[in-house]
Coordinates of C-alpha atoms and ligand atoms in Angstrom, one line a residue:
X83 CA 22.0 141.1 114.4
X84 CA 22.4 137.2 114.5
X85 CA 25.8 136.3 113.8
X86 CA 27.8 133.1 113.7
X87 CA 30.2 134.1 116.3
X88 CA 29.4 136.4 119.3
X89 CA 30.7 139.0 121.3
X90 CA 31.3 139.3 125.0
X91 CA 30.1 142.4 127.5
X92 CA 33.5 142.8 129.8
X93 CA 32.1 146.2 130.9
X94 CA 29.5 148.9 130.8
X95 CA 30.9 150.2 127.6
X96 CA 33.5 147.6 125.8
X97 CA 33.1 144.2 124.6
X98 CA 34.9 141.5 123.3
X99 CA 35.2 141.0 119.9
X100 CA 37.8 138.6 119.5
X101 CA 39.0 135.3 118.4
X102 CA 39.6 131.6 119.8
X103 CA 42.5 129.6 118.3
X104 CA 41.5 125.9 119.5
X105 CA 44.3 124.7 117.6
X106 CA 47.6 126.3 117.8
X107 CA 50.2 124.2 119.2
X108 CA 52.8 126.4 118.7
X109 CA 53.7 130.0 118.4
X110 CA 57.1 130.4 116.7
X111 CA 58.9 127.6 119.1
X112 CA 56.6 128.3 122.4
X113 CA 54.8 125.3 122.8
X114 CA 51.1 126.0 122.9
X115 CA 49.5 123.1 124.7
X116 CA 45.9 125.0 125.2
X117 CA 46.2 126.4 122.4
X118 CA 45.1 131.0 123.0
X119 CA 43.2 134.0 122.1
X120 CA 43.3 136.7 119.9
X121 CA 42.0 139.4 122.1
X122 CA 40.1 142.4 120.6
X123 CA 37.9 145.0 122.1
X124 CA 34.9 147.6 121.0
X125 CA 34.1 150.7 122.8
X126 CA 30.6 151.6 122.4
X127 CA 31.3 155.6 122.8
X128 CA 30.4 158.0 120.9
X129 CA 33.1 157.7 118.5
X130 CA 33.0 153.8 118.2
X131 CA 36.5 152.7 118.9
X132 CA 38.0 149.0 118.1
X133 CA 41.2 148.1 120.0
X134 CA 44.1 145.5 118.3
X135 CA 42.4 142.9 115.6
X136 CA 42.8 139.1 115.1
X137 CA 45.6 137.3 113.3
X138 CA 44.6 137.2 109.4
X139 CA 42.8 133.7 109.1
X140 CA 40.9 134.7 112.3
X141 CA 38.9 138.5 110.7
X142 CA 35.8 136.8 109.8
X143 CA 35.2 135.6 113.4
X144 CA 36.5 139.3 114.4
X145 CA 33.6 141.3 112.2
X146 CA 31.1 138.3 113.3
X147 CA 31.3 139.5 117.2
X148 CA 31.7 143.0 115.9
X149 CA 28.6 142.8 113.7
X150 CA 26.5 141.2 116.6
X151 CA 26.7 144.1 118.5
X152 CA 26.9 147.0 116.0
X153 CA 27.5 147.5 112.2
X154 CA 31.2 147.4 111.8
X155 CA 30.9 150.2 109.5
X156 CA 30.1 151.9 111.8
X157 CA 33.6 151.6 113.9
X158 CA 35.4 155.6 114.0
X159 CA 38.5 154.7 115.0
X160 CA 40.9 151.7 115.3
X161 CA 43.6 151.6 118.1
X162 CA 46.7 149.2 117.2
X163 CA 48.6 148.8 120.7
X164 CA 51.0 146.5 119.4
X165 CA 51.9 145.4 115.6
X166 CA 52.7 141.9 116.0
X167 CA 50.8 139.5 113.6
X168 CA 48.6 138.3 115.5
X169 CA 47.1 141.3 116.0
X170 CA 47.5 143.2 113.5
X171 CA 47.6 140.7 110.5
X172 CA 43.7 141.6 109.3
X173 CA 43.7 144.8 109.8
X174 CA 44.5 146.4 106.4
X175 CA 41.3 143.6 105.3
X176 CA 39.4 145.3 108.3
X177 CA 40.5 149.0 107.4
X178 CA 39.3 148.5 103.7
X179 CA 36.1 146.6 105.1
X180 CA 35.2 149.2 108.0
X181 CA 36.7 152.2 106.5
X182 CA 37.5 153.7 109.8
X183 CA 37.8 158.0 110.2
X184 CA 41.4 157.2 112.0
X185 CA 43.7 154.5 112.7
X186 CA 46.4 155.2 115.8
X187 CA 49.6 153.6 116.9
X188 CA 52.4 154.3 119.5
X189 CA 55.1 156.1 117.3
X190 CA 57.0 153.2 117.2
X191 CA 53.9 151.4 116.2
X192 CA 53.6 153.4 113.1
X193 CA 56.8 152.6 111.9
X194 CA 56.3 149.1 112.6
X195 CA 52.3 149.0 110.7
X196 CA 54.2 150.8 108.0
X197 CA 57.1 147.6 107.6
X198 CA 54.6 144.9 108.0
X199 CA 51.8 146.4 106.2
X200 CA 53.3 148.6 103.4
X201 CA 51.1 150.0 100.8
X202 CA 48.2 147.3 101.7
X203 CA 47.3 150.0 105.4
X204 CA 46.5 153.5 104.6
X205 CA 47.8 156.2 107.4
X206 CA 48.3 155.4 110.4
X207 CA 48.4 158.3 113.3
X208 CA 51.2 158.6 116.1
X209 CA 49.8 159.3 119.7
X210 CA 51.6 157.9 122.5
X211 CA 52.3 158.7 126.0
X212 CA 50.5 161.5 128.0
X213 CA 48.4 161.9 124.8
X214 CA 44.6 161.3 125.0
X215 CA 42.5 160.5 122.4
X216 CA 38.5 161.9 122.4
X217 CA 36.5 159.4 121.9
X218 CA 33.1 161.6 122.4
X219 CA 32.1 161.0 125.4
X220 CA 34.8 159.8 127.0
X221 CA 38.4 159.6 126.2
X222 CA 41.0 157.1 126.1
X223 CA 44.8 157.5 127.4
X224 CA 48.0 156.3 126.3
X225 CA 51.1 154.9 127.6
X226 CA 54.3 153.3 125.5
X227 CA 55.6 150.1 126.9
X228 CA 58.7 149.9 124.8
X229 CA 60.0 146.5 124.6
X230 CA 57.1 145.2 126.6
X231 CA 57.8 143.3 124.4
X232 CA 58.5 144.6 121.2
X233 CA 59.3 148.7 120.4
X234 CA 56.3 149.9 119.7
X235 CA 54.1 148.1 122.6
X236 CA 51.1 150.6 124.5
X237 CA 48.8 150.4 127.1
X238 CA 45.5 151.9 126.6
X239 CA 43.4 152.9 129.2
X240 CA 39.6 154.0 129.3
X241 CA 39.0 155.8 132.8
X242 CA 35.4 155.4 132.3
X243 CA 35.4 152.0 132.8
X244 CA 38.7 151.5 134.1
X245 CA 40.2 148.8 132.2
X246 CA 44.0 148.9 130.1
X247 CA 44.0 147.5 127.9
X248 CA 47.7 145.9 128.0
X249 CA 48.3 144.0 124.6
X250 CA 50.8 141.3 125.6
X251 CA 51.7 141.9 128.5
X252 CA 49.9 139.9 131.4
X253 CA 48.3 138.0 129.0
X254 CA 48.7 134.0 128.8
X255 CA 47.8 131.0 125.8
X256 CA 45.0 129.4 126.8
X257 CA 42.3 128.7 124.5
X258 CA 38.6 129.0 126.9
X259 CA 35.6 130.4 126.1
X260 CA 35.3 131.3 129.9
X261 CA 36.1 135.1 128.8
X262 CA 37.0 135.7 132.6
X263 CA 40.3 134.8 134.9
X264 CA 37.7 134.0 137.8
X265 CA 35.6 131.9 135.8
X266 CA 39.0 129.4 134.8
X267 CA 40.9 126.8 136.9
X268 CA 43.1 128.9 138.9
X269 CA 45.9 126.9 138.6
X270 CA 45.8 126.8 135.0
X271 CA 45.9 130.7 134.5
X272 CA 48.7 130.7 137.1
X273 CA 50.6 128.3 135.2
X274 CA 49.9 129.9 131.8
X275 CA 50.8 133.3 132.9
X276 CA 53.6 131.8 134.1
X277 CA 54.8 130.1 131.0
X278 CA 53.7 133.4 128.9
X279 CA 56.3 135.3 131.0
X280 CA 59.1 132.9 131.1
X281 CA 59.4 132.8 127.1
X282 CA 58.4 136.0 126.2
X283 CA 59.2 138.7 129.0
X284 CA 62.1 137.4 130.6
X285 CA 64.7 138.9 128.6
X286 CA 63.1 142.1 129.6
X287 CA 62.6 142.3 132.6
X288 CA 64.3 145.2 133.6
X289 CA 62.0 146.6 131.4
X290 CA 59.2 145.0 132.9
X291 CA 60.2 146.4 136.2
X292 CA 60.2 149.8 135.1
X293 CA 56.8 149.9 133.1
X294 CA 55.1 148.5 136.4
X295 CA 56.7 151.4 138.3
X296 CA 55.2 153.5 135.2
X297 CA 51.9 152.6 135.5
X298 CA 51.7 152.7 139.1
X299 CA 52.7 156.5 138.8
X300 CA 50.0 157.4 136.4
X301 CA 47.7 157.2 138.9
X302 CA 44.8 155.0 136.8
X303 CA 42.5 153.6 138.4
X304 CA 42.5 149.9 137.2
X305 CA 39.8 147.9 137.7
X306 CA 40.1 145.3 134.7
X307 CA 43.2 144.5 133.2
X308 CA 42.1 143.1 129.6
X309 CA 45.4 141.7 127.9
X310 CA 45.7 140.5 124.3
X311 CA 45.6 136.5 125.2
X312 CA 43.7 134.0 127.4
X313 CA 41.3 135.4 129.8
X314 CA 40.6 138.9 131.0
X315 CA 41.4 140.2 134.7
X316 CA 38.7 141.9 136.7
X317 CA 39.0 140.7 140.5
X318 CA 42.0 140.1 142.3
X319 CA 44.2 142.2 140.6
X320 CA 46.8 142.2 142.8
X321 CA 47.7 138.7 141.9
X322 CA 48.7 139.0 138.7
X323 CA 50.7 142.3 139.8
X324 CA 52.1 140.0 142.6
X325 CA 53.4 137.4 140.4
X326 CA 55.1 139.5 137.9
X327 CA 57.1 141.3 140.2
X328 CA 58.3 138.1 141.9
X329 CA 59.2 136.5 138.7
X330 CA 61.1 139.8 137.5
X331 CA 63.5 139.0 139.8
X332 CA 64.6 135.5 139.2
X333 CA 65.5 134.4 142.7
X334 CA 66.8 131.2 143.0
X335 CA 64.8 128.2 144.6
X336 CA 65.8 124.9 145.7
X337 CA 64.3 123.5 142.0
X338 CA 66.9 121.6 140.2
X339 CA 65.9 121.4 136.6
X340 CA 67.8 118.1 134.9
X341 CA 67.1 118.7 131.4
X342 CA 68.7 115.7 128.8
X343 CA 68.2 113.6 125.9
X344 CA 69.6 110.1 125.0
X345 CA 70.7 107.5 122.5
X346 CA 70.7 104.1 124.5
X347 CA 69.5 104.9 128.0
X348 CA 73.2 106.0 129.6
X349 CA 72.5 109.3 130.1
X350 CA 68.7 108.9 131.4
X351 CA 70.2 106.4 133.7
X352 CA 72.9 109.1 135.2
X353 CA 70.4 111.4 135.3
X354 CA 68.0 109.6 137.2
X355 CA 70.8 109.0 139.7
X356 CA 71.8 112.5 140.1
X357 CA 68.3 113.1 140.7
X358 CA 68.4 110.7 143.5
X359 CA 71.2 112.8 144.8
X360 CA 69.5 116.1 144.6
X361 CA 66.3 114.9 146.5
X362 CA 68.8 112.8 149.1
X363 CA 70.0 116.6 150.3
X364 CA 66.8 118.7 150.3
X365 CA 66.4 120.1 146.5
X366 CA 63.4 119.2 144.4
X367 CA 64.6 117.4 141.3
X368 CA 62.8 118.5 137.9
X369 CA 63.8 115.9 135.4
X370 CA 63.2 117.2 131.6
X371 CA 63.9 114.7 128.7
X372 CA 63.8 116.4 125.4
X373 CA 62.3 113.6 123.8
X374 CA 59.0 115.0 125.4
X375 CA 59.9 117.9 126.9
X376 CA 60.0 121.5 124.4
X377 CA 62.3 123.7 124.9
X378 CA 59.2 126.1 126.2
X379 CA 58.6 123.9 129.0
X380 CA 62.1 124.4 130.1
X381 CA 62.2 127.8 129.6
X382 CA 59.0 127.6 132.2
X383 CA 60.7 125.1 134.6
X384 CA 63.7 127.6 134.8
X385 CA 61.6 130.9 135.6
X386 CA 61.6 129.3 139.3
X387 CA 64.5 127.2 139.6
X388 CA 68.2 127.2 140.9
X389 CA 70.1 124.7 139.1
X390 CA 70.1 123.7 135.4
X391 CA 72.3 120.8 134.6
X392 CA 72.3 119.2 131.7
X393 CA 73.3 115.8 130.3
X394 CA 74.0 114.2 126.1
X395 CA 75.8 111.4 124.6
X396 CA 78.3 112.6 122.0
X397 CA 76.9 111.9 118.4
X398 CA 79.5 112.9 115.8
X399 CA 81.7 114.6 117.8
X400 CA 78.3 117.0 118.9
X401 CA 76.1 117.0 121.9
X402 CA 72.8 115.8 120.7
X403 CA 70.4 118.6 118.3
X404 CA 67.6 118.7 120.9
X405 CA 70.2 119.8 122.6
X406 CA 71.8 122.4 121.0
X407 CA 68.0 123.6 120.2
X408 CA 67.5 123.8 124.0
X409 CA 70.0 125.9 124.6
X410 CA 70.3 128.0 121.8
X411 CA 66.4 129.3 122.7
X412 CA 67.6 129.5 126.6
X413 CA 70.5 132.0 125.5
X414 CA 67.9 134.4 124.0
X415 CA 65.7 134.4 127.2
X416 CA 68.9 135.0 129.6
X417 CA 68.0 132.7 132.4
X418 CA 69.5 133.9 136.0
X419 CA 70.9 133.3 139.2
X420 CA 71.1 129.6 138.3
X421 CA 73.9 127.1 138.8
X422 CA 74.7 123.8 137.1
X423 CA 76.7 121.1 135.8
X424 CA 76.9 118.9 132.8
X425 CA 76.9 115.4 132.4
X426 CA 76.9 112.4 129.7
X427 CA 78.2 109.0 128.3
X428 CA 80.1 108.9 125.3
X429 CA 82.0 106.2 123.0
X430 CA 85.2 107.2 121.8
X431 CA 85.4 110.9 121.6
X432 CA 83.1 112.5 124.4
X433 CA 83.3 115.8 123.2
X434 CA 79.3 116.5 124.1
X435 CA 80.0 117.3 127.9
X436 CA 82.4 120.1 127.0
X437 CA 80.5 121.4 124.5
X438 CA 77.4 121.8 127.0
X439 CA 79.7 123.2 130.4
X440 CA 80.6 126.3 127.7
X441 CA 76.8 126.6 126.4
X442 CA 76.3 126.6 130.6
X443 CA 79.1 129.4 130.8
X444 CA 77.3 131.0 127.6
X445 CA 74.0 131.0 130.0
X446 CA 76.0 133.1 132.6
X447 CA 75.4 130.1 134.6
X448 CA 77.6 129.2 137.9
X449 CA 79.7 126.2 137.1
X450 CA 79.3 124.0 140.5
X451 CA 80.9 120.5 139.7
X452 CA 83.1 119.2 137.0
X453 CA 81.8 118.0 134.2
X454 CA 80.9 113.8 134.6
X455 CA 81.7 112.0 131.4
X456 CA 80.7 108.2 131.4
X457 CA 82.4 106.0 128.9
X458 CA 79.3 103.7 127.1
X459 CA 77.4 102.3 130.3
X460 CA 77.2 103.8 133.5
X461 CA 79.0 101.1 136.2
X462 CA 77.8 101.0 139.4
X463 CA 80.4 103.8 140.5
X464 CA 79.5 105.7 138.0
X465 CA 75.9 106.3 139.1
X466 CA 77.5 106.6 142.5
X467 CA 79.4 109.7 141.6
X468 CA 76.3 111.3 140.0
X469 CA 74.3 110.9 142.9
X470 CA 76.7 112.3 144.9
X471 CA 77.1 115.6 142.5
X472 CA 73.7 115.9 143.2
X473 CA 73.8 115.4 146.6
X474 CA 76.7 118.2 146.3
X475 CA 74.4 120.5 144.2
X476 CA 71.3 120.2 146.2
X477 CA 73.7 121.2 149.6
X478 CA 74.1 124.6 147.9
X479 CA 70.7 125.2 146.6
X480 CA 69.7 124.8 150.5
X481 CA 72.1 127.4 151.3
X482 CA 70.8 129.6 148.4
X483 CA 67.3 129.3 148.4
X484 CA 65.2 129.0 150.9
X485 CA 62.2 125.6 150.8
X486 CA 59.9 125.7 148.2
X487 CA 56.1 126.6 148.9
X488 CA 53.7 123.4 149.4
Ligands
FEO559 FE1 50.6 138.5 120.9 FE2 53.7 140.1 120.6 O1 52.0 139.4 120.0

């Protein structure tokens, strides 16, 4: 059938049916530069089977692919492997539409469908790991991902083709209609993927670790790893694999990430010089003002780094909001194995640099160097003893961490 929006053949029996979100620039407080994808899938077997749906303004462009390759009546069963929003907010619309024989989610999943959805999706079933659903002619298998990232998060796997289907996890915000990892700039998916973990999986990654191990021991044989977001996995594996279990473990590097905002220039100024101190003694100075700088690109910075410091005037007796916003987000994504300092000029009161050395300590970050507290304008000592701090700062992350790969 001619439709407005087409699907995608990722393999000898799925497609993709989902949907492109040119424009989002943001996703709840993660800066979405390149905007993403709503990533959903049909299995043409014998019981036709659709796996996750589209955020809600996005399910006309969902049963557009779905009706250029089959009549989406004609979809037996739905699959939800994870209940967030975005991927389940058409799907009571596309349950009434379709009128599926089942829909199935992880236990935790139906519980989930059930809050968010409540009385708008009919019954949902519970299957979940070590449970395999027939799907006629071949069969689909099941494992829960608690936490990866929210409770009721599955993998789904079909053997036949060998692809998991992994919701969120591995999956990255890039808006491209090059449906394909290999067919995208590869420095652009690494640094996607690498943002996508930094604000989302971080605080898990203990978690993260163990569902790895977990897969691994099923034994699938995965040949296409087809997430939830950006594009789809099917050579080179091992890369992807690679890089989440070297950012799991948060070792340090010699990155020093200078993150800051100002009122009149003092504090830029003494961060520039600290800067200048940092790159003087071998570390590789990251300088982040908020005043174009999110908190998400932070968060990103600091998934490979080994020194935060940070640096505000005192306004009202307060370091600066973008501040406090900054850190506030950081404390939910438990940064680690970082050190730091905090820096900044002040008036008359100067309370700021306080305030941000105990939003450091809040971080579990190591304390290096007293805090350096500049009265107005930075003199030329001053700027002196910042350079030196980072000069002091970058001497440790050499002895921590070892150079940082061209
Ligand atoms: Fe893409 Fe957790 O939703």
């Amino acid at each position: 059938m001619d439709t407005p929006f087409k699907a995608t053949k990722v393999s000898d029996h799925v497609y993709w049916v989902g949907a492109i979100d040119w424009d989002l620039r943001d996703f709840h407080g993660y800066s979405t530069y390149r905007g993403s994808t709503y990533n959903a899938y049909l299995i043409m077997a014998e019981k036709i089977t659709l796996i996750d749906t589209v955020k809600a303004p996005f399910k006309d462009e969902l049963l557009s692919r779905i009706a250029s390759v089959v009549d989406p009546s004609s979809i037996d069963y739905i699959v939800c492997n994870h209940a967030e929003m975005d991927h389940s907010g058409c799907l009571p619309e596309i349950v009434a539409t379709v009128k599926p024989e089942k829909v199935f989610a992880s236990p935790m999943g139906v519980q989930a469908l059930e809050a968010h959805h409540f009385p708008t999706l009919g019954e949902v079933q519970s299957i979940g790991t070590g449970e395999s659903l027939s799907l006629g002619d071949m069969q689909l298998l099941f494992l829960e991902t608690r936490m990866l990232h929210w409770p009721d998060s599955m993998f789904s796997y079909l053997p036949e083709d060998g692809i998991l289907f992994s919701q969120d996890a591995f999956g990255l915000h890039f808006a491209t209609s090059n449906l394909f990892v290999d067919e995208n700039d590869p420095s652009v998916v690494r640094f996607e993927s690498s943002k996508y973990f930094a604000n989302i999986l971080t605080p898990f990654n203990r978690l993260v670790a163990k569902t790895l191990e977990k897969v691994v021991e099923t034994g699938w044989d995965i040949k296409i790893l087809a997430s939830d977001h950006g594009p789809i996995w099917r050579e080179n594996l091992g890369e992807i694999l690679g890089l989440y279990s070297h950012w799991l473990q948060m070792r340090p590097t010699r990155k020093a990430v200078v993150v800051y905002d100002t009122m009149w220039k003092s504090t830029t100024t003494m961060a520039r010089a600290i800067a200048d101190g940092l790159q003087q003694n071998g570390a590789v100075p990251v300088l982040m003002p908020l005043s174009g700088s999110t908190r998400s690109d932070v968060a990103t910075e600091l998934l490979e780094a080994g020194a935060l410091l940070i640096g505000s005037p005192t306004l009202n007796n307060q370091m600066l909001p973008s501040l406090a916003d900054t850190l506030t987000y950081l404390k939910g994504l438990k940064p680690k194995n970082l050190i730091g300092a905090a820096f900044g000029s002040y008036g008359w009161s100067g309370e700021a640099t306080g305030q941000l050395e105990e939003a450091l300590k809040d971080l579990k970050v190591e304390i290096v160097e007293d805090p350096i507290k500049v009265k107005y304008v930075p003199t030329n000592a001053d700027l002196i003893a910042c350079r030196q701090m980072g000069e002091r700062i970058a001497t440790r992350l050499v002895e921590l961490a070892p150079p940082l790969a061209p």
